[in-house]
Tab-separated table of C-alpha atoms and ligand atoms in Angstrom:
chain	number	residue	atom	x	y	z
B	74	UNK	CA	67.356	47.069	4.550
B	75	UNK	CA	64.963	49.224	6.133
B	76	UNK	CA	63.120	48.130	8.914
B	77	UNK	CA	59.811	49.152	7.376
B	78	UNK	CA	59.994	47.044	4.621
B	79	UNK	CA	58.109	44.164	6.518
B	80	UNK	CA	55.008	44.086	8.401
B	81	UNK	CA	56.319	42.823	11.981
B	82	UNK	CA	53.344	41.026	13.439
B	83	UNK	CA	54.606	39.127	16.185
B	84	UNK	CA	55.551	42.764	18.034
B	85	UNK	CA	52.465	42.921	19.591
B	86	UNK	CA	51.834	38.626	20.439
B	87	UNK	CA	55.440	38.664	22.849
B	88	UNK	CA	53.542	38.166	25.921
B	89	UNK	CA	50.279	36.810	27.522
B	90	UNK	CA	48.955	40.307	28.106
B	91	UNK	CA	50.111	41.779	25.351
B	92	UNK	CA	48.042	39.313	23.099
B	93	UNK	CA	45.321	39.376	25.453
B	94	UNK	CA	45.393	43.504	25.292
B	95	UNK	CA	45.021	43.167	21.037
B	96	UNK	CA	42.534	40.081	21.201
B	97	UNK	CA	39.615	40.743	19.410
B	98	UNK	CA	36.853	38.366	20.047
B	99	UNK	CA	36.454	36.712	23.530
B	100	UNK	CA	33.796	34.187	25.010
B	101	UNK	CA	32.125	35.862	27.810
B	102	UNK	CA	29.429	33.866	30.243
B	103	UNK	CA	26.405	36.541	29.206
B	104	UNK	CA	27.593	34.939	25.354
B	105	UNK	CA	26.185	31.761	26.595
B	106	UNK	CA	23.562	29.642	26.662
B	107	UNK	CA	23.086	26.114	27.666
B	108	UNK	CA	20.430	23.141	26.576
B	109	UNK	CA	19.015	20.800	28.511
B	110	UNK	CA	16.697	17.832	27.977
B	111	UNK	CA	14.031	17.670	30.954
B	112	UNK	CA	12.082	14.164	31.050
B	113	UNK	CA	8.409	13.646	31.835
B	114	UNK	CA	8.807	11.072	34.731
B	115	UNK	CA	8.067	10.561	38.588
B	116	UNK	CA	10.999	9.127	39.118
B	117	UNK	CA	12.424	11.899	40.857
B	118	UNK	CA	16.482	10.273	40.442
B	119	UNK	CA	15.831	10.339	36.950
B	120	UNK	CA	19.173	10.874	35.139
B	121	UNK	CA	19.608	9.438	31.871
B	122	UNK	CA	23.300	9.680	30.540
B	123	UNK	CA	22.997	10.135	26.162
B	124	UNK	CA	25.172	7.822	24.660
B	125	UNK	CA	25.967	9.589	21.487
B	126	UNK	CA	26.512	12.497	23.764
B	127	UNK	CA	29.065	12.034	26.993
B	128	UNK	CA	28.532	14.275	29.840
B	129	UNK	CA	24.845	15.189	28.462
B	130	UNK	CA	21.493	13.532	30.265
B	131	UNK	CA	17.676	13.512	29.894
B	132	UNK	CA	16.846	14.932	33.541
B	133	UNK	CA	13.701	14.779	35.733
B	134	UNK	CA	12.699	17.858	37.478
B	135	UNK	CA	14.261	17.436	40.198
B	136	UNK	CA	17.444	16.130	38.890
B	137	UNK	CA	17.405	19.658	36.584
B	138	UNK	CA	16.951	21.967	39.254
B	139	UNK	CA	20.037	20.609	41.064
B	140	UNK	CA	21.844	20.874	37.891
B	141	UNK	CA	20.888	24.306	36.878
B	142	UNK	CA	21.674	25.580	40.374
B	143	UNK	CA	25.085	23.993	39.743
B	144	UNK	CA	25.010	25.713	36.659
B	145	UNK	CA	23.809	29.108	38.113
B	146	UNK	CA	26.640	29.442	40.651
B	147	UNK	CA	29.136	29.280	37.965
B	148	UNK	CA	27.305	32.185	36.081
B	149	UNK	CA	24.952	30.677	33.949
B	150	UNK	CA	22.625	33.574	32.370
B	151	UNK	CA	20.638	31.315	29.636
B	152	UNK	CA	19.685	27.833	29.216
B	153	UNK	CA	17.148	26.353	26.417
B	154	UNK	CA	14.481	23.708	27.206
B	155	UNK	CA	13.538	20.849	25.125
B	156	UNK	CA	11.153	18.526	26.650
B	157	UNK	CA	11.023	14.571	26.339
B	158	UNK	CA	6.854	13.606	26.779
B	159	UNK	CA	5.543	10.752	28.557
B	160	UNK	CA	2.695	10.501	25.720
B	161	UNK	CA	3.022	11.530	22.143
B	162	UNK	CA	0.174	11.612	19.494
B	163	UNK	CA	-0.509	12.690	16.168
B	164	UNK	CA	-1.480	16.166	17.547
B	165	UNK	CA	1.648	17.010	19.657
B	166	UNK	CA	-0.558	17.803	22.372
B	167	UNK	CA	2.223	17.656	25.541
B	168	UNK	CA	3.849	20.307	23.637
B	169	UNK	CA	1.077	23.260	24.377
B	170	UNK	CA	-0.629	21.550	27.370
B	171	UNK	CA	0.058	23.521	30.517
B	172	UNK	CA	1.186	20.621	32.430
B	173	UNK	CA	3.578	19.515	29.591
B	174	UNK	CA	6.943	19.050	30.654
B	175	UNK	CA	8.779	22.066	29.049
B	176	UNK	CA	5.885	23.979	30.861
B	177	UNK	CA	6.486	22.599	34.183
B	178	UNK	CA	10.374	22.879	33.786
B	179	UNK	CA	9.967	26.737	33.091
B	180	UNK	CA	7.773	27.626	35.956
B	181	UNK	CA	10.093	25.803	38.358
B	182	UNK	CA	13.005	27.448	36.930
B	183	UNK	CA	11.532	30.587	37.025
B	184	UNK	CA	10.408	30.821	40.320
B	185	UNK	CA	13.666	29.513	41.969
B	186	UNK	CA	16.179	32.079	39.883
B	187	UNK	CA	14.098	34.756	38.366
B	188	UNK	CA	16.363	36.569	36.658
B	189	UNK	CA	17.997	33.551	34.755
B	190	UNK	CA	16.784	33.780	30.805
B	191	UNK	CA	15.103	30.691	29.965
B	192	UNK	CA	14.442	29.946	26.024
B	193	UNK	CA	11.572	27.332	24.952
B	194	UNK	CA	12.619	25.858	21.912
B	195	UNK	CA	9.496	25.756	19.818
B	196	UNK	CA	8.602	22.839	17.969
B	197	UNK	CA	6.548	19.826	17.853
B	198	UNK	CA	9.076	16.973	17.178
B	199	UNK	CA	9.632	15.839	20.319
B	200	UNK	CA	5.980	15.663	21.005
B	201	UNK	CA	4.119	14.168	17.414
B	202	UNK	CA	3.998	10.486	17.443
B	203	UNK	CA	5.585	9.945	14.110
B	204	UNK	CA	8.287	12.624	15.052
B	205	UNK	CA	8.005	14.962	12.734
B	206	UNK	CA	8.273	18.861	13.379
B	207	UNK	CA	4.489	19.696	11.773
B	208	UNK	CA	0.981	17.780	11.184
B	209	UNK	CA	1.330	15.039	8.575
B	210	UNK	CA	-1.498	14.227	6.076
B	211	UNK	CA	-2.421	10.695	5.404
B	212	UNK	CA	-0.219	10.418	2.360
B	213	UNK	CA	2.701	11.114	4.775
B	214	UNK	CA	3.345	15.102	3.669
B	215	UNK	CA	4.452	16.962	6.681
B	216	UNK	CA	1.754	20.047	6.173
B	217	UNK	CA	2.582	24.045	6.654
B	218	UNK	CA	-0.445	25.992	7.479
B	219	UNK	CA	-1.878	23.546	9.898
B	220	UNK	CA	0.970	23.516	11.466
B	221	UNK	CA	1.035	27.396	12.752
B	222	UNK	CA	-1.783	27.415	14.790
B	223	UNK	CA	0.068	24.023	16.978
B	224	UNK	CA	3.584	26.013	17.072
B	225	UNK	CA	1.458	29.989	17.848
B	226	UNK	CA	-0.222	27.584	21.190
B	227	UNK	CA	2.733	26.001	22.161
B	228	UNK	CA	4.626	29.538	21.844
B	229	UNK	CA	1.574	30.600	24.009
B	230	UNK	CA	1.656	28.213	26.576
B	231	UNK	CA	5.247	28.432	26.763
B	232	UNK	CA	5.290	32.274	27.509
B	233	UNK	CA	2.645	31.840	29.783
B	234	UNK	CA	4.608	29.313	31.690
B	235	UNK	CA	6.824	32.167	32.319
B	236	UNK	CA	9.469	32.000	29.466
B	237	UNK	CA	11.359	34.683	28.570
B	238	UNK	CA	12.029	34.122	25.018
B	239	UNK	CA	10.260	31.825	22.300
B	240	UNK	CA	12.192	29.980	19.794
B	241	UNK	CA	10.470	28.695	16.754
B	242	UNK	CA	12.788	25.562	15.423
B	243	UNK	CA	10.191	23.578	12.696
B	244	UNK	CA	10.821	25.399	9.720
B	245	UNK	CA	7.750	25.682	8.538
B	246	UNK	CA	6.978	28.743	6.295
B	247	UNK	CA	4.818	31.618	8.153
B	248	UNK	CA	5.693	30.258	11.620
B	249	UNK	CA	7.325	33.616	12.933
B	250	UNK	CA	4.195	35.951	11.827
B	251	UNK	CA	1.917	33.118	13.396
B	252	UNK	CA	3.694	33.016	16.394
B	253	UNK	CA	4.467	36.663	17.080
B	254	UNK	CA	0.328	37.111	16.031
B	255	UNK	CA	-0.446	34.667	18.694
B	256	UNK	CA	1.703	36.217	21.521
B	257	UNK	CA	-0.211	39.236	20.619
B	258	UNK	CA	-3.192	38.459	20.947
B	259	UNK	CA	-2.173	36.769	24.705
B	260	UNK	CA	-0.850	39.375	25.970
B	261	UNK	CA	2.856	38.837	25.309
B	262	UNK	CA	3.737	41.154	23.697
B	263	UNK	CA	6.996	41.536	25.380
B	264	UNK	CA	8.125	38.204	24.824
B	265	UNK	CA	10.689	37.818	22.273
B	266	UNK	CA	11.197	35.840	19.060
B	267	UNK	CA	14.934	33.974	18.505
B	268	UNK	CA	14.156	32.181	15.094
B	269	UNK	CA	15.897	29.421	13.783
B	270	UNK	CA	15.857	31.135	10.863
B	271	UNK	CA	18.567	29.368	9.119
B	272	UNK	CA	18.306	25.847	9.621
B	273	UNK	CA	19.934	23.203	7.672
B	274	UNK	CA	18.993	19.859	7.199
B	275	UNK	CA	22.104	18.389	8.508
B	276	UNK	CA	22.992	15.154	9.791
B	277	UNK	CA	24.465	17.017	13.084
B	278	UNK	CA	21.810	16.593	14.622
B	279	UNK	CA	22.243	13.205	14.992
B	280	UNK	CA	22.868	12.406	18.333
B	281	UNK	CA	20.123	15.115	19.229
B	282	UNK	CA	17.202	13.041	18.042
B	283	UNK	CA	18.331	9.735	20.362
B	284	UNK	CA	18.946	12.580	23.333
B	285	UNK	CA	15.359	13.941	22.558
B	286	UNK	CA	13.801	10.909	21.023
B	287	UNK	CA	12.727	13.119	17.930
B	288	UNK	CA	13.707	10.997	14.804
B	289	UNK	CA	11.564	11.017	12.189
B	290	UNK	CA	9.689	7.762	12.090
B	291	UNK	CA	9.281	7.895	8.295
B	292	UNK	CA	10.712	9.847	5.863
B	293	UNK	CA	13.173	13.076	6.945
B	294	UNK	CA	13.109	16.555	7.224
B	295	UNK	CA	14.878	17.870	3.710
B	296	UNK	CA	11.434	18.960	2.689
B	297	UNK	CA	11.082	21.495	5.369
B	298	UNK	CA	14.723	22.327	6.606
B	299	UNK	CA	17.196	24.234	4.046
B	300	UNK	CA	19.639	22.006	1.574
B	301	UNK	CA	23.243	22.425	2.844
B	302	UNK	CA	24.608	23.343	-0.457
B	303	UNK	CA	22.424	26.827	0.052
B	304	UNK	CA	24.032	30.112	1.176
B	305	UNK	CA	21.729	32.532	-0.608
B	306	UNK	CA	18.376	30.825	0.527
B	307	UNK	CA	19.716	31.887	3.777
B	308	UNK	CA	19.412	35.475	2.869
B	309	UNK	CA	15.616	34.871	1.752
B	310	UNK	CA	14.848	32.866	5.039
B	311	UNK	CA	16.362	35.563	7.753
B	312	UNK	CA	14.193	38.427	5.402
B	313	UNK	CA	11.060	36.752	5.725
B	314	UNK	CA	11.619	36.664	9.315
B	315	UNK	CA	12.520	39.597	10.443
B	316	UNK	CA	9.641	41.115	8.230
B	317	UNK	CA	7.265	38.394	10.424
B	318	UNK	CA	8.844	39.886	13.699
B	319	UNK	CA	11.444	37.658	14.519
B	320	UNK	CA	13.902	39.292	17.479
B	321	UNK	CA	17.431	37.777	17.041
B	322	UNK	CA	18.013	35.549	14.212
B	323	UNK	CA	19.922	31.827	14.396
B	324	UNK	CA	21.901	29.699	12.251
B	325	UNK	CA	22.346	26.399	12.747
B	326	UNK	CA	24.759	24.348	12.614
B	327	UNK	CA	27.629	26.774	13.437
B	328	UNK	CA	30.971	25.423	12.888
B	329	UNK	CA	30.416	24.587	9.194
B	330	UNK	CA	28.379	27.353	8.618
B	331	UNK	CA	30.661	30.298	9.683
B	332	UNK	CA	30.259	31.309	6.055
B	333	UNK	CA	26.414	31.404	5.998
B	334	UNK	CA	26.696	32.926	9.334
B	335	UNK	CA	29.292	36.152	8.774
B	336	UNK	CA	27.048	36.406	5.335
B	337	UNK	CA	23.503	37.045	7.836
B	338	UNK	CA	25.102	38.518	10.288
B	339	UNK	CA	26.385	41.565	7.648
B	340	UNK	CA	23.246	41.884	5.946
B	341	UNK	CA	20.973	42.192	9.490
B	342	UNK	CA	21.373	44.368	12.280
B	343	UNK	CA	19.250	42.000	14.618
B	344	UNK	CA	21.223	39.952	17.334
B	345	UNK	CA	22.137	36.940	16.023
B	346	UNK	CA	22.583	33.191	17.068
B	347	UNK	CA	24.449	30.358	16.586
B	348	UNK	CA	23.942	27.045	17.822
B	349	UNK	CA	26.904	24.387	18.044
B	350	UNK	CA	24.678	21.469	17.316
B	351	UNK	CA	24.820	17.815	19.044
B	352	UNK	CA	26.773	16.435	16.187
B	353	UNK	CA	29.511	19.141	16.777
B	354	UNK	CA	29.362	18.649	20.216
B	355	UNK	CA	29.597	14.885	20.089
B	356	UNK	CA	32.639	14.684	17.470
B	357	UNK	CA	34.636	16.944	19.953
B	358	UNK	CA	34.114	14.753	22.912
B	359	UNK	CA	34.943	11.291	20.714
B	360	UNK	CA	37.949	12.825	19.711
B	361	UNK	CA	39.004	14.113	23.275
B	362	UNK	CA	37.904	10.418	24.880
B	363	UNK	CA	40.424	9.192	22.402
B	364	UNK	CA	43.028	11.663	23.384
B	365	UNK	CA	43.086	12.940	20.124
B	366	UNK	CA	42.829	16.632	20.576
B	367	UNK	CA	42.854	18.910	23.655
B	368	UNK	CA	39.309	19.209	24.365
B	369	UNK	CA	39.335	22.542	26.507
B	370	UNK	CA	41.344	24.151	23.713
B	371	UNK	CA	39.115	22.959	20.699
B	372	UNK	CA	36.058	23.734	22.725
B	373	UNK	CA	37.263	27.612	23.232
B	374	UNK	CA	38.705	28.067	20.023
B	375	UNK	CA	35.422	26.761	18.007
B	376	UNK	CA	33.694	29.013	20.437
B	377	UNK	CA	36.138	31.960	19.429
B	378	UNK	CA	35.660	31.285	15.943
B	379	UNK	CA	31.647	31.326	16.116
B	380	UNK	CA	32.158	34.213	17.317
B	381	UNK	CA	34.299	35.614	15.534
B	382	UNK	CA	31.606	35.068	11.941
B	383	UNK	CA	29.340	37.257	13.527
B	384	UNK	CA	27.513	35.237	16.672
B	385	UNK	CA	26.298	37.415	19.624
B	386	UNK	CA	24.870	34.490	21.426
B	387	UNK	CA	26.313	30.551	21.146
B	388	UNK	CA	23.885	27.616	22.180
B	389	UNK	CA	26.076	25.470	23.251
B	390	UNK	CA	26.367	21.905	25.089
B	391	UNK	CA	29.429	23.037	26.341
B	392	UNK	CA	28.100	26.118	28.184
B	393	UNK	CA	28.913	24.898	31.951
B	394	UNK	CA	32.241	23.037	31.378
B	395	UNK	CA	33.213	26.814	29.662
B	396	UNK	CA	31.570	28.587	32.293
B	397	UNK	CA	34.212	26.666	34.982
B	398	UNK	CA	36.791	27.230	32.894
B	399	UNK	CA	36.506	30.893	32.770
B	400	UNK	CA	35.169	30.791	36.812
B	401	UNK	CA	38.818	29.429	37.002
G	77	PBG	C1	13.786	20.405	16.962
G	77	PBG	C2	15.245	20.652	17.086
G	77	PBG	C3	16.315	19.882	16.615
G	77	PBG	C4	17.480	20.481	17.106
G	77	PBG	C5	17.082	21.592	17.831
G	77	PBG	N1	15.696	21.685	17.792
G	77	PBG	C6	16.342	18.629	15.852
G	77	PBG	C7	15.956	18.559	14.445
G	77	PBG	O1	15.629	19.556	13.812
G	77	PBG	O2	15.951	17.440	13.954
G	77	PBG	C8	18.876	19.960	16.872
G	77	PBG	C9	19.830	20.306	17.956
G	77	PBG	C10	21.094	19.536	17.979
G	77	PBG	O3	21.418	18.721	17.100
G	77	PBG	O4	21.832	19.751	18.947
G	77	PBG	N2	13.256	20.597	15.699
């Protein structure tokens, strides 16, 4: 038989190097970006562990900086803000007030590591009394085009607080155009748009709304976020915003939406995002707690395989324990 007559694959995986000289895709720190939840609170020891997600805390200030400095030796390059307000109301005010949290955390951040890029998510969830991401009429409809001129402020304020990047998470139609409009207008117009553009309604983000206190009080978010079952809608969401100015596009959740994200990421030259939700995070760390799997190996290979569909940039809850393990 000649030796030609089969494809002999495993040639070129014999050795470590070897496979490492033909790998394809690799997680590198600058692919990284890490969230944090930063607490409105004078309680300067302020470290709040979330249940539904080990090794994840709501942080004071204080507490924050020592953990992004932590973070910052080990090569951190990104990290996302969401804030958790002392007072909400029906207005989401703390979320474009220039003392509001998220503001605060940025301007501390920035002025201790300047060149670290620091993402705002952009929303009004975690600040609206009844929890929802928009202004709700009195019939309980969660209400688009009121909503733009909140999220364009808080995108203001945000920017002005010294962030380097904007990141409009609400879903609600027109939000990129009124955003980028708004940044305009102030003087940013440097500062960059990463849309959620493809967001899913998905009950991943489970454990996020107890870490951010951001459940819905009434009602939930299908009306505004994208069905599941939708792969073309996808295509229609990232259009409208790049035409509105968005910068790098996101999908979200990642893991089960590799699909939905190689599908974006061939039809747009923008960066794109992925973000490895709070759900996917949590089911990893339940299963590793119960010895189940072999959590530094999952972690990397579902970080691989993001990737791999067409991510440039993974938010991830996982970001430092990944940036130690490639440190070491
Ligand atoms: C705010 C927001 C949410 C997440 C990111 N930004 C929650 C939601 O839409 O309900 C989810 C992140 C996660 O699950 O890790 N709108």
């Amino acid at each position: 038989m000649s030796m030609l007559e089969f494809h002999r694959g495993r040639r070129l995986r014999m050795s470590a190097t070897l496979r490492e000289m033909v790998r394809e895709t690799e997680i590198r720190p600058q692919d990284l970006i890490m969230l944090y939840f930063v607490a409105e609170t004078d309680d300067t020891d302020f470290r709040k562990p979330i249940e539904s997600m080990p090794g994840q805390y709501q942080l004071s200030l204080a507490q924050l900086e020592k953990q992004v400095a932590k973070a910052v030796d080990n090569g951190l390059r990104s990290l996302m803000l969401f804030g958790i307000p002392a007072h909400k109301d029906e207005l989401a005010s703390q979320a474009y007030d220039e003392q509001g949290i998220v503001q605060r955390a940025i301007r501390m951040i920035k002025s201790k590591w300047p060149d670290l890029v620091v993402i705002a998510d952009t929303c009004l969830c975690e600040y609206t009394s009844h929890g929802h991401c928009g202004m709700v009429s009195k019939e309980g409809e969660v209400l688009n085009d009121p909503t733009l001129n909140l999220l364009a402020q808080t995108a203001v304020a945000q920017a002005e607080a010294g962030a380097d990047i904007v990141a409009p998470s609400d879903m609600m139609d027109g939000r990129v155009g009124a955003i980028r409009e708004g940044l305009d207008n102030a003087g940013y117009q440097n500062t960059p748009i990463m849309s959620y553009a493809v967001k899913y309604a998905s009950a991943f983000y489970g454990p996020f709304r107890e870490a951010a206190e951001s459940a819905p009080q009434f009602g939930d978010r299908k009306t505004y976020q994208m069905d599941p079952g939708n792969a073309l809608e996808a295509m229609r969401e990232a259009a409208a915003d790049v035409e509105e100015g968005a910068d790098i596009l996101m999908v979200k959740p990642a893991l089960p939406y590799l699909d939905v994200l190689r599908t974006v990421r061939d039809s747009f030259d923008t960066p794109m995002a992925a973000y490895q939700v709070s759900g996917e995070y949590s089911m990893i760390k339940a299963a590793a707690q119960n010895g189940w799997i072999d959590e530094k190996a999952i972690v990397m290979e579902s970080l691989i395989a993001i990737k791999r569909a067409g991510a440039d940039m993974i938010l991830t809850y996982f970001t430092e324990d990944v940036l130690e393990t490639l440190k070491g």
